[in-house]
Coordinates of C-alpha atoms and ligand atoms in Angstrom, one line a residue:
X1 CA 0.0 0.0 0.0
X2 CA 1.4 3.2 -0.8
X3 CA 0.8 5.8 1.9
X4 CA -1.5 8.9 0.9
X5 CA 0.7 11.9 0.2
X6 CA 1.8 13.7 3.7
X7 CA 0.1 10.9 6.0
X8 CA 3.2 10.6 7.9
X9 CA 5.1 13.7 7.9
X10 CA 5.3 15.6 10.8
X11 CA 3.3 18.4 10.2
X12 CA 5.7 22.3 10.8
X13 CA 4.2 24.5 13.3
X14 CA 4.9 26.7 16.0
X15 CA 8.4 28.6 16.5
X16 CA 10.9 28.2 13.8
X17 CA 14.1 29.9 14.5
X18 CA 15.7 31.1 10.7
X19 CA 19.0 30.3 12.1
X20 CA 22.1 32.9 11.8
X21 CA 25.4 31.6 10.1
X22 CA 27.9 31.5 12.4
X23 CA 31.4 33.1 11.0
X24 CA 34.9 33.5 12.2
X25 CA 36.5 36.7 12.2
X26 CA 38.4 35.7 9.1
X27 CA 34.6 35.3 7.6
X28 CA 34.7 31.5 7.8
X29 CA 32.1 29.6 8.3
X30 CA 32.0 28.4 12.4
X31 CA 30.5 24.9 12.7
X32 CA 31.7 24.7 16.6
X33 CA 29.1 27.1 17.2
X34 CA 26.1 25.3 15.9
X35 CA 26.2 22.6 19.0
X36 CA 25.9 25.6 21.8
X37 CA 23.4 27.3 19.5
X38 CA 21.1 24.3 19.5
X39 CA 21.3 24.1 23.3
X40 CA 21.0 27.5 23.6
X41 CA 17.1 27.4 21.0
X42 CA 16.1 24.9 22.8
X43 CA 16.8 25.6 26.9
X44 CA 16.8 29.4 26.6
X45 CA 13.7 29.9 24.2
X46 CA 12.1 27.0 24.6
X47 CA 12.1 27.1 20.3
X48 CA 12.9 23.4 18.7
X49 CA 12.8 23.4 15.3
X50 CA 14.9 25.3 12.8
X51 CA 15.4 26.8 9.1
X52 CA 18.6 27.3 8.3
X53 CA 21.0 28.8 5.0
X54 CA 18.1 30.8 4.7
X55 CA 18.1 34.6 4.1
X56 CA 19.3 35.1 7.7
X57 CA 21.4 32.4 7.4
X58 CA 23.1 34.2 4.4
X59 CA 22.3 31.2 2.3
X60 CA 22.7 33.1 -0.9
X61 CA 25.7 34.1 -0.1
X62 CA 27.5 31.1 0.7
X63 CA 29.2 28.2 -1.0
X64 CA 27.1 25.1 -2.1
X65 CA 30.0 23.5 -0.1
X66 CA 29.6 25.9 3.0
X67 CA 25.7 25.2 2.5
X68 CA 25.9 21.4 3.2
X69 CA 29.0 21.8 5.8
X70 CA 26.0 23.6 7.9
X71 CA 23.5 21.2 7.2
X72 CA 25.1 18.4 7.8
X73 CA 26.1 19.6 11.4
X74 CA 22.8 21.2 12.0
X75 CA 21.6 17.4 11.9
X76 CA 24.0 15.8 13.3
X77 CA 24.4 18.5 16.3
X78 CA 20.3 18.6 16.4
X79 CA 19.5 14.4 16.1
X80 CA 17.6 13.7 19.3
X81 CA 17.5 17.2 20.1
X82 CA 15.6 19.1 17.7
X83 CA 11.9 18.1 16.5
X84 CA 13.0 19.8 13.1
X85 CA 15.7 20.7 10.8
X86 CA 14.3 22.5 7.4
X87 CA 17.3 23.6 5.0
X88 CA 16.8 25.6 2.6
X89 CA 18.5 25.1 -0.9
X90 CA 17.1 27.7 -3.1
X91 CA 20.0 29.3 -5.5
X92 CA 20.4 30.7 -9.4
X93 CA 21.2 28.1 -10.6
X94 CA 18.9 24.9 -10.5
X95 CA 22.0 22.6 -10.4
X96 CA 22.9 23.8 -7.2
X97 CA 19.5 23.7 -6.0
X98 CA 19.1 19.8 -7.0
X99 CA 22.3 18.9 -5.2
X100 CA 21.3 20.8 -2.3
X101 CA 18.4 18.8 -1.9
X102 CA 19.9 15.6 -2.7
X103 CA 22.4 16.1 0.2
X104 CA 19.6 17.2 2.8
X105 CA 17.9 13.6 2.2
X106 CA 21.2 12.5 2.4
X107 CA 22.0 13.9 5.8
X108 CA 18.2 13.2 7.2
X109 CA 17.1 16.5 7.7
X110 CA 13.3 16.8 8.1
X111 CA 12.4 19.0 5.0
X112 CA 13.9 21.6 2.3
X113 CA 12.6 24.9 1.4
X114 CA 13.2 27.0 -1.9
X115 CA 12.9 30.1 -3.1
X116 CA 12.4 31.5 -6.1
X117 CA 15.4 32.2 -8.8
X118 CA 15.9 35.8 -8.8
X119 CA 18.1 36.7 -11.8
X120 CA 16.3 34.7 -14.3
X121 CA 12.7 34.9 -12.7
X122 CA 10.0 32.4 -13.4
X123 CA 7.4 34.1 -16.2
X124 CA 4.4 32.6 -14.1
X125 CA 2.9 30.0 -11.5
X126 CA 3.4 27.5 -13.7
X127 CA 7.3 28.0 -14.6
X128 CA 7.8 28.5 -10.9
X129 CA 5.9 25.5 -9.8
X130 CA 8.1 23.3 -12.7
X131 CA 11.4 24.9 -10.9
X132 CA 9.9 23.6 -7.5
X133 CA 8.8 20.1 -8.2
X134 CA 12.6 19.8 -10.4
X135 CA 14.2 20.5 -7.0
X136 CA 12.0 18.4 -5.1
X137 CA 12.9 15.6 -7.9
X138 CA 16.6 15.3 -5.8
X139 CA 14.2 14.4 -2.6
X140 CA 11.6 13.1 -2.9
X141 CA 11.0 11.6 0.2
X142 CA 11.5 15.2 2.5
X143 CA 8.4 17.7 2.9
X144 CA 8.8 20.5 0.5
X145 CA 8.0 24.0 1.2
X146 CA 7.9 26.9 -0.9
X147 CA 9.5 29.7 0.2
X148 CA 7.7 32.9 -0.5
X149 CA 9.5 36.3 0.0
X150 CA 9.2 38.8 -2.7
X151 CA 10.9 41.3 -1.2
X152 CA 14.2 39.7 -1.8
X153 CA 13.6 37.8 -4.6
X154 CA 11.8 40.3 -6.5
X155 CA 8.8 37.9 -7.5
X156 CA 5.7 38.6 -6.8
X157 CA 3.6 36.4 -8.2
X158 CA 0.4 35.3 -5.7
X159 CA 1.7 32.5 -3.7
X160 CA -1.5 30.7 -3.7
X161 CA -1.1 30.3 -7.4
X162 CA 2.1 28.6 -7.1
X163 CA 0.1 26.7 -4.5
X164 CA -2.7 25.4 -7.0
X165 CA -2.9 22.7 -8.1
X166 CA 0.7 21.7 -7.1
X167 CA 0.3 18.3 -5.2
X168 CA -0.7 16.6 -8.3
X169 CA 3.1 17.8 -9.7
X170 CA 4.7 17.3 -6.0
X171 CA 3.3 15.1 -3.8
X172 CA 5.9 15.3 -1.1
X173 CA 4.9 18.9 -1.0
X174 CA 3.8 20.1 2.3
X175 CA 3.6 23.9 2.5
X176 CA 4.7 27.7 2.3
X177 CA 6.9 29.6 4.3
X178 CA 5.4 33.3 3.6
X179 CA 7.4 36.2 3.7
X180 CA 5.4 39.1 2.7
X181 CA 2.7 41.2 3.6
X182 CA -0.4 40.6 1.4
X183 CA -2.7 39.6 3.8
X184 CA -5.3 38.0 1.1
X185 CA -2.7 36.0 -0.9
X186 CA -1.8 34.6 2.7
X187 CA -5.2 33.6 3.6
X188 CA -5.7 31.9 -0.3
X189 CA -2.8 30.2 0.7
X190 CA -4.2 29.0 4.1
X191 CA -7.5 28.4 2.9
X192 CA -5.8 26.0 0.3
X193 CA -3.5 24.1 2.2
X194 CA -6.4 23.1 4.8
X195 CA -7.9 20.6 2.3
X196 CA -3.9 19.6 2.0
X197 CA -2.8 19.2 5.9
X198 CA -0.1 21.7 4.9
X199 CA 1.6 24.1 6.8
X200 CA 1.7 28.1 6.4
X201 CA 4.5 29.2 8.2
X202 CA 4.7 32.8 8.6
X203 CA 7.6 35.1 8.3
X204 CA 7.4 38.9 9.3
X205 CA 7.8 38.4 12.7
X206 CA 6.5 41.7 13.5
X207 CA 3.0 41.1 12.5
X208 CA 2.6 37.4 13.6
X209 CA -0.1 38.5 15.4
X210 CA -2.4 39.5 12.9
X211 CA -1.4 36.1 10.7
X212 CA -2.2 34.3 13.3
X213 CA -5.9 35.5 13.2
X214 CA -5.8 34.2 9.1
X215 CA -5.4 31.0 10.7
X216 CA -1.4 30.3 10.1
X217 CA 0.2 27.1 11.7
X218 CA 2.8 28.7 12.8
X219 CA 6.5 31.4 12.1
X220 CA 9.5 31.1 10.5
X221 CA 11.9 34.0 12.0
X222 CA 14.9 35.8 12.8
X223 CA 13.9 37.0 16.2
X224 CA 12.7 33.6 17.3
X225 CA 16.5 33.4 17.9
X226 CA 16.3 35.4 21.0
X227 CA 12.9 36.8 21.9
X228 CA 11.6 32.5 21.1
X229 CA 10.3 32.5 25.0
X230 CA 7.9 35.7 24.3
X231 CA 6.7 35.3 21.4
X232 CA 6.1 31.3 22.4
X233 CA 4.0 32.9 25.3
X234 CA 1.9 34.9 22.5
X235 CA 1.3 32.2 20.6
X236 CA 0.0 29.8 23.8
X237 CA -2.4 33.3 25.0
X238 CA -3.7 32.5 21.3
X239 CA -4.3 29.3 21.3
X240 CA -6.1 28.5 24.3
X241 CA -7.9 31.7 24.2
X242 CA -6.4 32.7 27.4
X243 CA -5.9 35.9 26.4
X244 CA -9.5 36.3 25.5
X245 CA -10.9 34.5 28.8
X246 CA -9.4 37.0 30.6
X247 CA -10.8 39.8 29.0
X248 CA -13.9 38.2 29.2
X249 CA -13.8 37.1 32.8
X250 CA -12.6 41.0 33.3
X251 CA -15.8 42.1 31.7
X252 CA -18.1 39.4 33.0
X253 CA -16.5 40.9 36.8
X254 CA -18.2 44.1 36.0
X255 CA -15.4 47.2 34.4
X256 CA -15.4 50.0 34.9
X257 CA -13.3 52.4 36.1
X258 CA -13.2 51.7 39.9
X259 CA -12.7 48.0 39.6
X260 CA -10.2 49.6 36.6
X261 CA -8.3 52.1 38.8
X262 CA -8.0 49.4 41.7
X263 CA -6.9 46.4 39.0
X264 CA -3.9 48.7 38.5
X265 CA -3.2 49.3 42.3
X266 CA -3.1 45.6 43.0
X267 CA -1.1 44.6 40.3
X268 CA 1.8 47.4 40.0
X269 CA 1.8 47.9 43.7
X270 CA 1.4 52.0 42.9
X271 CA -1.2 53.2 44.9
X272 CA -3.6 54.8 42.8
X273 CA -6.1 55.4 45.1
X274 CA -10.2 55.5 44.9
X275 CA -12.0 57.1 42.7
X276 CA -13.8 60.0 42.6
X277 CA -17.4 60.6 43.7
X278 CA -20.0 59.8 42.3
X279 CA -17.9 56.2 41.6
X280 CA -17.8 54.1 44.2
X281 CA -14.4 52.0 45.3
X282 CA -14.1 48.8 44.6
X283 CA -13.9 46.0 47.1
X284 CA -10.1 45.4 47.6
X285 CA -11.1 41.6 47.7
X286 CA -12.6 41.8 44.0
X287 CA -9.4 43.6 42.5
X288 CA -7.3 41.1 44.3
X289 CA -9.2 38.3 42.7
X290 CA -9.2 39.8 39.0
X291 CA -5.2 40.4 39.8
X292 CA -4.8 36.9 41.1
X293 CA -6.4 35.9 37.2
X294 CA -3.9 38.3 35.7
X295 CA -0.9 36.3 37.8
X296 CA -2.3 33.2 36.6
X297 CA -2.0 34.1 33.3
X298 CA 1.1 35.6 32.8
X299 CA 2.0 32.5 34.2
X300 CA 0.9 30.5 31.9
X301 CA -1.8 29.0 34.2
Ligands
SI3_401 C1 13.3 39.6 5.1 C2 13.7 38.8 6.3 O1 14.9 38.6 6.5 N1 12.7 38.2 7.0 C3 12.9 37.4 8.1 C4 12.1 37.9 9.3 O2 12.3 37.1 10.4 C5 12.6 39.4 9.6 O3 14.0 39.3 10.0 C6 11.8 40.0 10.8 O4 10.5 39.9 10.5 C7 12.3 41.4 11.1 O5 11.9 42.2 10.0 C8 12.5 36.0 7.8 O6 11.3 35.9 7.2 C9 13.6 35.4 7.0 C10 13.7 33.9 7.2 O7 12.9 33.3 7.8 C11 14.9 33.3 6.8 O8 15.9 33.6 7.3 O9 14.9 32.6 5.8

């Protein structure tokens, strides 16, 4: 029996750290960095899965050689350690690209990514969804993603174009990693991949937030690097609603400005005092209950 396309592949979500490149002084590249770095993801912002030679990896500007030194010791430092290791291989030339993806099977990481070709660009969806599946050819076992970030590569064709229709050309295909800013090519894209179990990973870190309202699975960043522990809190708040709950449990305690005013007093420790007549105080015991929520939450509770 031949499994249905993407019935075993660990579906991407969550935090994705785009990995820097470490270098040496001299501008080499610094694989005895990559074991500390892993540790560091993973106990210091609780982030455990990562995208590297990417554009904050500097892929582009590194050596196909350089590119699979990295990978390579991204999964070997990250076996056991990390849920995911996504390399991307996009480059000019397709060549590169193939090997690239070849050596990522090779090396048993857990997916590739690719951008566009920027210096001869694609003419349309369809020339852009050939490039893709070529790559994916070289690995044909490993979730695919395209990698969508027009900024850089200077083509802006609708990423839910390139998405349609393209699991009857790839089937290991599993996704898009969205860098941009159009918020209704995004949600095409996510309405799309529902049917598809794929993920849409996005990546302008300062505007997760409102992604994660078009229903993305999860982020592909820079700053995951060292603000992964925040932003991780954000995205649980999301999830379970908590953040929500407590406004509505806020409301549902009766607001207004004295149960407002006392809130504040309980929480900062600054002694705002009453209010003014014709408000009544609050009951110190009902501020300290709504503050006890607020504890709870920023706890994670
Ligand atoms: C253009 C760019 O570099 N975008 C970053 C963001 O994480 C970006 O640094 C952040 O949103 C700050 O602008 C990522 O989308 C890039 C990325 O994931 C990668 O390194 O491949």
């Amino acid at each position: 029996l031949t499994p249905a396309p993407g019935c075993c592949v660990k579906k991407l979500t969550g935090l994705v750290a785009a990995t820097f490149t470490p270098l040496t002084a001299e501008g080499e590249i610094n694989l005895s960095v990559i074991g500390p770095y892993i540790d560091y993801l993973i106990e210091k912002q609780n982030v455990k899965s990562v995208f590297i030679n990417g554009t904050t990896g500097e892929g582009c500007s590194l050596t196909v050689d350089e590119r699979k030194q990295l990978a390579a010791a991204w999964c070997q430092h990250g076996k056991g350690k990390l849920e995911q290791v996504i390399v991307h291989v996009g480059c000019m030339s397709i060549k590169d690209s193939q090997e690239l993806a070849r050596h990522a099977a090779s090396i048993g990481a857990d997916g590739i990514a690719v951008i566009s070709p920027s210096f001869f660009k694609p003419i349309n969806a369809d020339a852009l969804r050939l490039f893709i599946k070529e790559v994916s050819a070289f690995a044909p076992d490993l979730p695919m993603y395209y990698y969508h970030i027009p900024s850089m590569t200077g083509v802006a064709l609708d990423a839910a174009d390139v998405l349609n229709g393209i699991e009857q050309m790839i089937p290991s295909f599993q996704g898009v990693k969205y860098t941009g800013t159009d918020l209704r090519d995004l949600g095409q894209c996510v309405c799309y991949s529902q049917s598809h179990n794929w993920s849409v990973m996005f990546g302008v870190d300062e505007q997760l937030l409102g992604a994660l309202v078009l229903g993305v699975h999860g982020a592909v960043g820079s700053t995951y690097n060292y603000l992964g522990r925040i932003v991780n809190q954000m995205l649980a708040a999301f999830d379970n609603g908590s953040l929500y709950f407590y406004y509505y449990y806020l409301c549902s305690a009766g607001f207004d400005v004295s149960v407002n005013k006392q809130v504040m007093s309980e929480v900062s420790g600054l002694a705002m005092g009453p209010p003014r007549l014709p408000l009544l105080p609050c009951p110190v015991s009902k501020a300290q209950a709504i503050a006890q929520k607020i504890k709870d939450f920023s706890q994670g509770h």
